[in-house]
Amino acid sequence: MSGSADEQTKTADFWFDPLCPWAWMTSRWMLEVEKVRPVSVRWHVMSLAVLNENKLDQLPERYQEMMRTTAWGPVRVVTAAERKFGNEVVGKLYTALGTRFHNQQQPQTRETILAALEETGLPAELADAADTDEYDTELRRSHAEGIDLVGQEVGTPVIAVDGANGERVAFFGPVVTPAPKGDEAAKLWDGTLLVASIPGFYEIKRTRTSPPVFD
């Protein structure tokens, strides 16, 4: 299933944090959407650490520690890679990191980051960015661009795209597992755009009964 030949390709801006397994599932769905709809994904970083930095006391203790430490490294490395080599490397590095973090359940360590950098042909010294705030201004700017479209009460991912009438449509999610493929990917994309395009529409939700299913 695909769009008609005369349809212009739309850019879907996708904001992610490499650590989030649900954002990872949605990102893999978006790669399927590219195959079945005239859509091209442009990748951007956002940060769960930034999102939660003023409300750490509201999180479970184990998440508090993650937000203070582990959550900063990968997103800083992706930000540094984009600064030095352009936006075109962001999606490739995200795929290399996410495959290791989520599908392969590798630890979120410097060694795993180094392996992802090597796979994508990026210099190993980019891993040093994980332990410095040198790129935090760019990181926070990218985060704000995404989160300001949808508000502070959501997380990652955020997607923004031009709707059927040319208006800009932005939304959090969808949260889905496993990542739909083929016709199912197309139906979810069409339906998500439909509801997100309705003025005043805010939320559809049900309790998650399954963890992320990686394949």
Short mmCIF file of C-alpha atoms in Angstrom, two decimals:
data_model
loop_
_atom_site.label_atom_id
_atom_site.label_comp_id
_atom_site.label_asym_id
_atom_site.label_seq_id
_atom_site.Cartn_x
_atom_site.Cartn_y
_atom_site.Cartn_z
CA MET A 1 0.00 0.00 0.00
CA SER A 2 1.39 3.41 -0.90
CA GLY A 3 0.33 6.94 -1.74
CA SER A 4 -0.52 7.96 -5.28
CA ALA A 5 2.29 9.00 -7.60
CA ASP A 6 1.31 12.68 -7.58
CA GLU A 7 1.40 13.00 -3.79
CA GLN A 8 4.29 15.08 -2.52
CA THR A 9 6.44 13.53 0.15
CA LYS A 10 5.82 15.03 3.57
CA THR A 11 8.49 15.41 6.20
CA ALA A 12 7.59 13.92 9.57
CA ASP A 13 9.75 15.41 12.33
CA PHE A 14 10.35 12.82 15.05
CA TRP A 15 11.74 13.66 18.49
CA PHE A 16 13.21 10.78 20.51
CA ASP A 17 15.32 9.88 23.50
CA PRO A 18 17.49 6.83 22.70
CA LEU A 19 16.76 5.29 26.11
CA CYS A 20 12.97 5.09 25.74
CA PRO A 21 11.80 1.64 24.55
CA TRP A 22 8.36 2.96 23.59
CA ALA A 23 9.84 5.71 21.44
CA TRP A 24 11.98 3.01 19.84
CA MET A 25 8.88 0.99 18.95
CA THR A 26 7.25 4.06 17.40
CA SER A 27 10.41 4.89 15.46
CA ARG A 28 10.48 1.42 13.90
CA TRP A 29 6.84 1.90 12.90
CA MET A 30 7.78 5.20 11.25
CA LEU A 31 10.38 3.40 9.13
CA GLU A 32 7.53 1.20 7.92
CA VAL A 33 5.37 4.26 7.26
CA GLU A 34 8.10 5.58 4.95
CA LYS A 35 7.59 2.46 2.81
CA VAL A 36 3.82 2.72 2.49
CA ARG A 37 3.09 6.44 2.56
CA PRO A 38 4.80 9.48 0.95
CA VAL A 39 6.52 10.34 4.22
CA SER A 40 10.17 11.01 5.03
CA VAL A 41 11.28 11.04 8.68
CA ARG A 42 13.60 13.74 9.99
CA TRP A 43 15.08 12.80 13.35
CA HIS A 44 15.59 15.08 16.37
CA VAL A 45 16.66 14.54 19.95
CA MET A 46 14.64 15.26 23.04
CA SER A 47 15.62 14.32 26.57
CA LEU A 48 13.83 12.50 29.36
CA ALA A 49 16.47 13.92 31.72
CA VAL A 50 15.53 17.47 30.72
CA LEU A 51 11.82 16.68 30.80
CA ASN A 52 12.02 15.32 34.35
CA GLU A 53 14.75 17.48 35.89
CA ASN A 54 12.29 19.64 37.88
CA LYS A 55 10.10 16.77 39.06
CA LEU A 56 12.56 14.06 40.07
CA ASP A 57 10.93 13.71 43.49
CA GLN A 58 7.75 12.53 41.75
CA LEU A 59 9.53 9.58 40.12
CA PRO A 60 10.33 6.15 41.58
CA GLU A 61 13.80 6.10 43.13
CA ARG A 62 15.37 3.96 40.40
CA TYR A 63 14.14 6.39 37.73
CA GLN A 64 15.46 9.34 39.71
CA GLU A 65 18.96 7.89 39.56
CA MET A 66 18.62 7.12 35.85
CA MET A 67 17.51 10.68 35.09
CA ARG A 68 20.50 12.08 36.98
CA THR A 69 23.08 9.83 35.33
CA THR A 70 22.45 7.32 32.53
CA ALA A 71 19.82 9.34 30.69
CA TRP A 72 22.20 12.17 29.77
CA GLY A 73 24.92 10.24 27.96
CA PRO A 74 23.33 8.79 24.79
CA VAL A 75 21.30 11.86 23.90
CA ARG A 76 24.36 14.08 24.36
CA VAL A 77 26.34 11.85 22.01
CA VAL A 78 23.65 12.04 19.33
CA THR A 79 23.53 15.81 19.75
CA ALA A 80 27.31 16.05 19.34
CA ALA A 81 27.17 13.86 16.23
CA GLU A 82 24.52 16.10 14.67
CA ARG A 83 26.51 19.25 15.48
CA LYS A 84 29.65 17.87 13.80
CA PHE A 85 28.22 15.82 10.92
CA GLY A 86 24.73 17.10 10.23
CA ASN A 87 21.19 15.84 10.70
CA GLU A 88 21.63 12.99 8.22
CA VAL A 89 23.63 10.97 10.78
CA VAL A 90 21.02 11.22 13.53
CA GLY A 91 18.69 8.47 12.33
CA LYS A 92 21.55 6.08 11.60
CA LEU A 93 23.10 6.57 15.03
CA TYR A 94 19.71 6.24 16.70
CA THR A 95 19.18 2.91 14.95
CA ALA A 96 22.62 1.66 16.01
CA LEU A 97 22.08 2.71 19.62
CA GLY A 98 18.47 1.59 19.85
CA THR A 99 19.15 -1.84 18.40
CA ARG A 100 21.79 -2.39 21.07
CA PHE A 101 19.86 -0.87 23.98
CA HIS A 102 16.48 -2.43 23.23
CA ASN A 103 16.61 -5.39 20.84
CA GLN A 104 19.92 -6.73 22.14
CA GLN A 105 19.49 -5.50 25.73
CA GLN A 106 23.09 -4.31 25.89
CA PRO A 107 24.05 -2.05 28.82
CA GLN A 108 23.80 1.69 28.36
CA THR A 109 27.53 2.16 28.75
CA ARG A 110 30.41 3.85 26.95
CA GLU A 111 31.37 0.53 25.35
CA THR A 112 27.92 0.15 23.79
CA ILE A 113 27.99 3.74 22.56
CA LEU A 114 31.43 3.17 21.03
CA ALA A 115 30.15 0.11 19.16
CA ALA A 116 27.23 2.13 17.77
CA LEU A 117 29.55 4.90 16.65
CA GLU A 118 31.81 2.41 14.92
CA GLU A 119 28.86 0.84 13.11
CA THR A 120 27.74 4.20 11.76
CA GLY A 121 31.24 5.27 10.74
CA LEU A 122 31.44 8.06 13.30
CA PRO A 123 34.58 8.89 15.31
CA ALA A 124 34.99 7.26 18.70
CA GLU A 125 35.77 10.58 20.39
CA LEU A 126 32.10 11.51 20.10
CA ALA A 127 31.54 9.18 23.06
CA ASP A 128 33.30 11.76 25.24
CA ALA A 129 30.26 14.02 24.84
CA ALA A 130 28.32 11.72 27.19
CA ASP A 131 30.21 13.10 30.17
CA THR A 132 30.17 16.81 29.38
CA ASP A 133 27.55 19.54 29.12
CA GLU A 134 29.27 21.04 26.05
CA TYR A 135 26.31 20.29 23.79
CA ASP A 136 23.52 20.78 26.31
CA THR A 137 22.44 24.12 24.81
CA GLU A 138 21.74 22.41 21.47
CA LEU A 139 20.14 19.46 23.25
CA ARG A 140 17.80 21.70 25.22
CA ARG A 141 16.93 23.71 22.12
CA SER A 142 15.98 20.58 20.18
CA HIS A 143 14.03 19.25 23.17
CA ALA A 144 12.11 22.52 23.49
CA GLU A 145 11.24 22.56 19.79
CA GLY A 146 9.53 19.19 20.15
CA ILE A 147 7.93 19.48 23.55
CA ASP A 148 6.60 22.99 22.92
CA LEU A 149 4.46 21.54 20.12
CA VAL A 150 2.57 19.23 22.46
CA GLY A 151 3.02 20.50 26.04
CA GLN A 152 4.86 19.39 29.15
CA GLU A 153 2.52 16.57 30.18
CA VAL A 154 3.82 14.08 27.61
CA GLY A 155 7.12 12.38 26.89
CA THR A 156 8.91 10.85 23.94
CA PRO A 157 8.27 10.42 21.05
CA VAL A 158 6.79 13.57 19.56
CA ILE A 159 5.87 13.67 15.87
CA ALA A 160 5.01 16.73 13.78
CA VAL A 161 3.86 16.68 10.15
CA ASP A 162 1.74 18.72 7.75
CA GLY A 163 -1.85 17.51 7.78
CA ALA A 164 -4.24 16.99 4.87
CA ASN A 165 -5.04 20.71 4.64
CA GLY A 166 -1.45 21.85 5.06
CA GLU A 167 -1.80 22.69 8.74
CA ARG A 168 0.96 21.54 11.08
CA VAL A 169 -0.13 18.60 13.23
CA ALA A 170 1.88 17.47 16.25
CA PHE A 171 1.24 14.72 18.78
CA PHE A 172 2.84 12.46 21.37
CA GLY A 173 3.07 8.79 20.44
CA PRO A 174 1.46 6.64 19.28
CA VAL A 175 2.48 4.10 21.90
CA VAL A 176 2.27 0.70 20.22
CA THR A 177 3.80 -2.77 20.35
CA PRO A 178 4.93 -4.54 18.30
CA ALA A 179 5.73 -2.00 15.58
CA PRO A 180 3.06 -2.39 12.85
CA LYS A 181 4.22 -3.28 9.37
CA GLY A 182 2.79 -3.04 5.87
CA ASP A 183 -0.92 -2.25 5.66
CA GLU A 184 -1.19 -2.07 9.46
CA ALA A 185 1.52 0.60 9.56
CA ALA A 186 -0.35 2.59 6.92
CA LYS A 187 -3.69 2.31 8.73
CA LEU A 188 -2.21 3.47 12.01
CA TRP A 189 -0.55 6.45 10.28
CA ASP A 190 -3.76 7.47 8.51
CA GLY A 191 -5.81 7.12 11.68
CA THR A 192 -3.33 8.98 13.85
CA LEU A 193 -3.24 11.92 11.42
CA LEU A 194 -7.02 11.90 11.24
CA VAL A 195 -7.63 12.23 14.97
CA ALA A 196 -4.67 14.56 15.54
CA SER A 197 -6.03 16.93 12.89
CA ILE A 198 -9.33 17.46 14.74
CA PRO A 199 -9.29 20.80 16.62
CA GLY A 200 -9.75 20.21 20.32
CA PHE A 201 -8.89 16.52 20.19
CA TYR A 202 -6.47 15.61 22.97
CA GLU A 203 -6.31 11.98 23.99
CA ILE A 204 -7.14 8.35 23.37
CA LYS A 205 -5.64 5.97 25.89
CA ARG A 206 -5.94 2.51 27.39
CA THR A 207 -3.85 0.60 29.92
CA ARG A 208 -0.76 -1.08 28.48
CA THR A 209 -0.96 -4.83 29.01
CA SER A 210 2.23 -5.83 27.17
CA PRO A 211 5.86 -4.70 27.34
CA PRO A 212 7.60 -3.58 24.16
CA VAL A 213 7.93 -6.49 21.73
CA PHE A 214 11.19 -6.16 19.79
CA ASP A 215 11.70 -7.97 16.51
#
